[in-house]
Tab-separated table of C-alpha atoms in Angstrom:
chain	number	residue	atom	x	y	z
A	1	UNK	CA	0.140	0.149	-0.238
A	2	UNK	CA	0.934	2.991	-0.584
A	3	UNK	CA	1.799	6.079	2.091
A	4	UNK	CA	2.090	10.318	1.331
A	5	UNK	CA	3.900	11.727	5.055
A	6	UNK	CA	3.578	15.499	5.413
A	7	UNK	CA	5.295	16.115	8.696
A	8	UNK	CA	5.677	19.900	8.762
A	9	UNK	CA	4.162	22.271	11.216
A	10	UNK	CA	2.911	24.976	9.975
A	11	UNK	CA	4.333	27.033	7.867
A	12	UNK	CA	5.589	31.125	7.903
A	13	UNK	CA	7.227	33.421	4.781
A	14	UNK	CA	7.614	36.309	4.307
A	15	UNK	CA	5.713	37.889	1.363
A	16	UNK	CA	7.815	37.548	-1.850
A	17	UNK	CA	10.169	35.013	-0.256
A	18	UNK	CA	10.707	31.539	-1.590
A	19	UNK	CA	9.484	28.365	0.800
A	20	UNK	CA	9.515	24.281	0.312
A	21	UNK	CA	6.882	22.298	1.311
A	22	UNK	CA	8.135	18.786	2.375
A	23	UNK	CA	6.518	15.509	1.372
A	24	UNK	CA	8.546	11.777	1.072
A	25	UNK	CA	6.440	9.269	0.214
A	26	UNK	CA	6.235	5.057	0.368
A	27	UNK	CA	5.369	2.069	-2.386
A	28	UNK	CA	7.603	-0.916	-3.900
A	29	UNK	CA	6.189	0.470	-7.056
A	30	UNK	CA	8.413	1.569	-9.910
A	31	UNK	CA	6.000	3.413	-11.901
A	32	UNK	CA	3.528	6.355	-10.108
A	33	UNK	CA	3.469	9.858	-9.717
A	34	UNK	CA	2.725	12.354	-7.218
A	35	UNK	CA	0.465	15.398	-7.147
A	36	UNK	CA	0.556	18.986	-5.467
A	37	UNK	CA	-2.636	20.168	-5.160
A	38	UNK	CA	-3.363	24.499	-3.071
A	39	UNK	CA	-6.638	23.915	-1.088
A	40	UNK	CA	-7.690	27.508	0.659
A	41	UNK	CA	-9.705	28.678	2.730
A	42	UNK	CA	-12.396	28.511	0.467
A	43	UNK	CA	-12.117	24.646	0.130
A	44	UNK	CA	-12.050	23.915	-3.582
A	45	UNK	CA	-9.053	21.145	-4.378
A	46	UNK	CA	-6.438	23.339	-7.056
A	47	UNK	CA	-4.415	20.913	-9.167
A	48	UNK	CA	-0.642	22.237	-9.151
A	49	UNK	CA	1.571	20.637	-10.462
A	50	UNK	CA	2.906	16.720	-11.222
A	51	UNK	CA	5.723	14.568	-11.223
A	52	UNK	CA	5.649	10.980	-13.268
A	53	UNK	CA	7.533	8.645	-11.821
A	54	UNK	CA	9.889	7.852	-15.090
A	55	UNK	CA	10.192	11.860	-15.303
A	56	UNK	CA	14.409	12.768	-15.272
A	57	UNK	CA	13.304	16.537	-14.507
A	58	UNK	CA	11.741	18.023	-12.201
A	59	UNK	CA	8.153	19.278	-13.200
A	60	UNK	CA	7.865	23.191	-13.663
A	61	UNK	CA	4.671	25.255	-13.250
A	62	UNK	CA	5.532	28.858	-13.216
A	63	UNK	CA	5.438	30.040	-9.826
A	64	UNK	CA	5.414	25.779	-8.616
A	65	UNK	CA	8.749	23.649	-8.432
A	66	UNK	CA	9.000	19.957	-7.902
A	67	UNK	CA	12.020	19.129	-6.085
A	68	UNK	CA	11.781	14.811	-6.841
A	69	UNK	CA	14.349	12.777	-5.690
A	70	UNK	CA	13.323	9.765	-6.112
A	71	UNK	CA	16.438	7.441	-3.958
A	72	UNK	CA	15.363	9.779	-0.927
A	73	UNK	CA	11.675	8.960	-2.363
A	74	UNK	CA	10.414	12.881	-1.422
A	75	UNK	CA	8.604	14.973	-3.200
A	76	UNK	CA	8.945	18.085	-1.480
A	77	UNK	CA	7.145	21.298	-3.538
A	78	UNK	CA	8.995	24.562	-3.704
A	79	UNK	CA	6.781	28.066	-4.171
A	80	UNK	CA	9.060	30.961	-5.391
A	81	UNK	CA	8.092	34.516	-4.365
A	82	UNK	CA	5.012	34.036	-2.398
A	83	UNK	CA	2.699	35.511	-3.336
A	84	UNK	CA	-0.216	36.572	0.517
A	85	UNK	CA	-2.864	34.508	-2.479
A	86	UNK	CA	-1.006	31.309	-1.383
A	87	UNK	CA	-1.555	30.491	2.406
A	88	UNK	CA	-3.804	28.214	2.043
A	89	UNK	CA	-3.036	24.424	3.317
A	90	UNK	CA	-1.606	22.358	0.949
A	91	UNK	CA	-2.222	18.340	-0.205
A	92	UNK	CA	0.711	16.237	-1.283
A	93	UNK	CA	-0.928	12.765	-2.709
A	94	UNK	CA	0.530	9.317	-4.878
A	95	UNK	CA	-0.875	7.671	-7.598
A	96	UNK	CA	-0.079	4.317	-8.451
A	97	UNK	CA	-0.359	4.390	-12.661
A	98	UNK	CA	-0.456	0.049	-12.334
A	99	UNK	CA	-4.097	-1.263	-11.787
A	100	UNK	CA	-6.865	-0.843	-12.285
A	101	UNK	CA	-7.130	1.469	-8.842
A	102	UNK	CA	-5.950	4.795	-10.175
A	103	UNK	CA	-7.236	6.609	-6.823
A	104	UNK	CA	-5.047	9.627	-5.194
A	105	UNK	CA	-3.170	8.737	-2.082
A	106	UNK	CA	-3.294	11.812	-0.067
A	107	UNK	CA	-0.781	13.523	2.430
A	108	UNK	CA	-2.792	15.526	6.040
A	109	UNK	CA	-1.254	18.264	4.366
A	110	UNK	CA	0.869	21.267	5.138
A	111	UNK	CA	-1.087	24.768	6.593
A	112	UNK	CA	1.219	28.083	4.824
A	113	UNK	CA	0.599	31.095	5.753
A	114	UNK	CA	1.900	33.865	3.595
A	115	UNK	CA	2.767	37.295	5.773
A	116	UNK	CA	3.021	40.449	4.362
B	1	UNK	CA	-12.225	26.833	-12.715
B	2	UNK	CA	-11.645	22.954	-12.721
B	3	UNK	CA	-14.666	22.875	-15.281
B	4	UNK	CA	-15.856	19.972	-12.935
B	5	UNK	CA	-19.184	20.336	-11.473
B	6	UNK	CA	-20.867	19.761	-7.768
B	7	UNK	CA	-24.291	19.827	-6.591
B	8	UNK	CA	-24.997	21.280	-3.992
B	9	UNK	CA	-22.961	23.382	-2.167
B	10	UNK	CA	-24.114	22.634	0.969
B	11	UNK	CA	-26.681	19.951	2.347
B	12	UNK	CA	-27.757	20.399	5.897
B	13	UNK	CA	-29.669	17.671	7.052
B	14	UNK	CA	-30.634	14.925	10.313
B	15	UNK	CA	-29.596	12.080	11.318
B	16	UNK	CA	-30.854	9.017	9.346
B	17	UNK	CA	-31.676	10.531	6.812
B	18	UNK	CA	-30.863	9.825	3.081
B	19	UNK	CA	-29.108	12.289	0.543
B	20	UNK	CA	-27.539	12.282	-2.995
B	21	UNK	CA	-24.978	14.282	-4.372
B	22	UNK	CA	-24.300	15.837	-7.941
B	23	UNK	CA	-20.835	15.169	-10.120
B	24	UNK	CA	-20.635	15.682	-13.143
B	25	UNK	CA	-17.031	15.726	-14.584
B	26	UNK	CA	-15.029	17.587	-17.497
B	27	UNK	CA	-16.089	17.751	-20.786
B	28	UNK	CA	-14.346	14.215	-22.752
B	29	UNK	CA	-13.424	12.859	-18.973
B	30	UNK	CA	-14.453	9.455	-18.230
B	31	UNK	CA	-13.311	8.313	-15.047
B	32	UNK	CA	-15.000	9.656	-11.557
B	33	UNK	CA	-13.952	9.787	-8.617
B	34	UNK	CA	-16.059	10.294	-4.532
B	35	UNK	CA	-13.582	11.653	-2.513
B	36	UNK	CA	-14.627	12.196	1.763
B	37	UNK	CA	-12.781	14.803	4.174
B	38	UNK	CA	-12.956	15.110	7.223
B	39	UNK	CA	-10.938	16.022	10.255
B	40	UNK	CA	-10.094	13.189	11.704
B	41	UNK	CA	-9.866	11.183	9.083
B	42	UNK	CA	-8.457	13.785	5.964
B	43	UNK	CA	-9.371	13.476	2.166
B	44	UNK	CA	-9.946	10.128	1.869
B	45	UNK	CA	-10.963	7.996	-1.298
B	46	UNK	CA	-14.354	6.128	-1.916
B	47	UNK	CA	-15.059	4.897	-4.870
B	48	UNK	CA	-14.480	4.938	-8.828
B	49	UNK	CA	-16.466	5.369	-11.798
B	50	UNK	CA	-14.632	4.909	-15.750
B	51	UNK	CA	-17.568	4.926	-18.437
B	52	UNK	CA	-20.122	4.338	-16.702
B	53	UNK	CA	-18.244	1.381	-15.066
B	54	UNK	CA	-17.545	0.208	-10.887
B	55	UNK	CA	-13.932	0.226	-10.587
B	56	UNK	CA	-12.249	0.602	-7.892
B	57	UNK	CA	-13.549	0.054	-4.678
B	58	UNK	CA	-12.230	2.755	-1.317
B	59	UNK	CA	-12.980	3.110	2.428
B	60	UNK	CA	-16.880	3.475	1.337
B	61	UNK	CA	-19.135	2.406	3.619
B	62	UNK	CA	-22.355	0.065	2.822
B	63	UNK	CA	-24.266	3.200	3.194
B	64	UNK	CA	-22.972	4.484	0.994
B	65	UNK	CA	-23.454	4.250	-3.088
B	66	UNK	CA	-22.894	5.711	-6.140
B	67	UNK	CA	-23.139	5.963	-9.669
B	68	UNK	CA	-22.098	6.962	-12.654
B	69	UNK	CA	-24.714	7.476	-15.390
B	70	UNK	CA	-24.640	7.236	-19.314
B	71	UNK	CA	-23.898	10.820	-20.352
B	72	UNK	CA	-21.085	10.419	-17.403
B	73	UNK	CA	-22.580	12.354	-14.232
B	74	UNK	CA	-22.533	10.655	-11.109
B	75	UNK	CA	-24.258	10.377	-8.443
B	76	UNK	CA	-22.827	9.816	-4.495
B	77	UNK	CA	-25.843	8.315	-2.053
B	78	UNK	CA	-25.266	8.811	1.338
B	79	UNK	CA	-28.873	6.804	3.972
B	80	UNK	CA	-29.013	6.309	7.086
B	81	UNK	CA	-27.057	9.187	7.789
B	82	UNK	CA	-24.891	9.489	11.498
B	83	UNK	CA	-23.258	12.536	12.401
B	84	UNK	CA	-19.914	11.021	11.693
B	85	UNK	CA	-20.224	11.282	7.877
B	86	UNK	CA	-20.035	14.865	7.933
B	87	UNK	CA	-17.771	15.792	6.119
B	88	UNK	CA	-16.993	17.702	2.223
B	89	UNK	CA	-17.555	15.481	-0.312
B	90	UNK	CA	-15.503	16.288	-3.414
B	91	UNK	CA	-15.725	14.636	-7.675
B	92	UNK	CA	-13.116	14.397	-9.317
B	93	UNK	CA	-12.694	13.694	-13.383
B	94	UNK	CA	-9.567	12.441	-15.066
B	95	UNK	CA	-9.223	11.943	-18.826
B	96	UNK	CA	-7.146	9.025	-18.650
B	97	UNK	CA	-4.412	6.483	-15.581
B	98	UNK	CA	-1.815	8.860	-16.815
B	99	UNK	CA	-3.572	12.273	-16.031
B	100	UNK	CA	-4.049	14.480	-13.159
B	101	UNK	CA	-7.430	14.312	-11.130
B	102	UNK	CA	-9.223	17.772	-11.343
B	103	UNK	CA	-11.366	18.172	-8.537
B	104	UNK	CA	-14.570	19.731	-8.164
B	105	UNK	CA	-16.310	22.563	-5.974
B	106	UNK	CA	-17.085	20.049	-3.302
B	107	UNK	CA	-20.741	19.455	-1.799
B	108	UNK	CA	-20.180	20.525	2.504
B	109	UNK	CA	-22.939	17.600	4.497
B	110	UNK	CA	-23.818	18.909	8.025
B	111	UNK	CA	-25.296	15.761	10.113
B	112	UNK	CA	-27.048	17.626	12.619
């Protein structure tokens, strides 16, 4: 079974600075995908970035980048130039690419607060 | 806007009652997933449908059931509701095995 671990307590960052949100995962499968979602206080789940286990380059999407270290089984999210609107809950998730079940397994999430 | 719609946005009901949550996936997406988010359990996968067929089941209670219709919209039925069923219920859709999952805005269910 796969597992996602997010252990950081609430994170604080100054506006315009970069912040790294940690995520480690556990699976015995070789083919999988890693996702980050943002959940603002309004409640919706917003897809941010995706990294495939066989992707050789780290994924980037605008101000978001994923620091993928396969040997360490970590997939940390880096947000550059933080904005006030980045204050939210952030979830790391994993999906296996083998088998019929393509469900997402989520971590418990990290709360990020951006200070002006 | 993810393109996934869910209705209703809020639902308040009493214990023992039955409710139906509705989801319309993004245009062209064949897979629909249901997730439950509660304070104590976090985000939990409930069930997946693909093109009308049940594909996978997670921690879904026997009191809960779902289906996906020929037009690909899906409904999640929750019956004999208990206080502990109060949660945010999300529907997500995706276009295929390797594709991302896009979430609807959720239905917040409160059982009194």
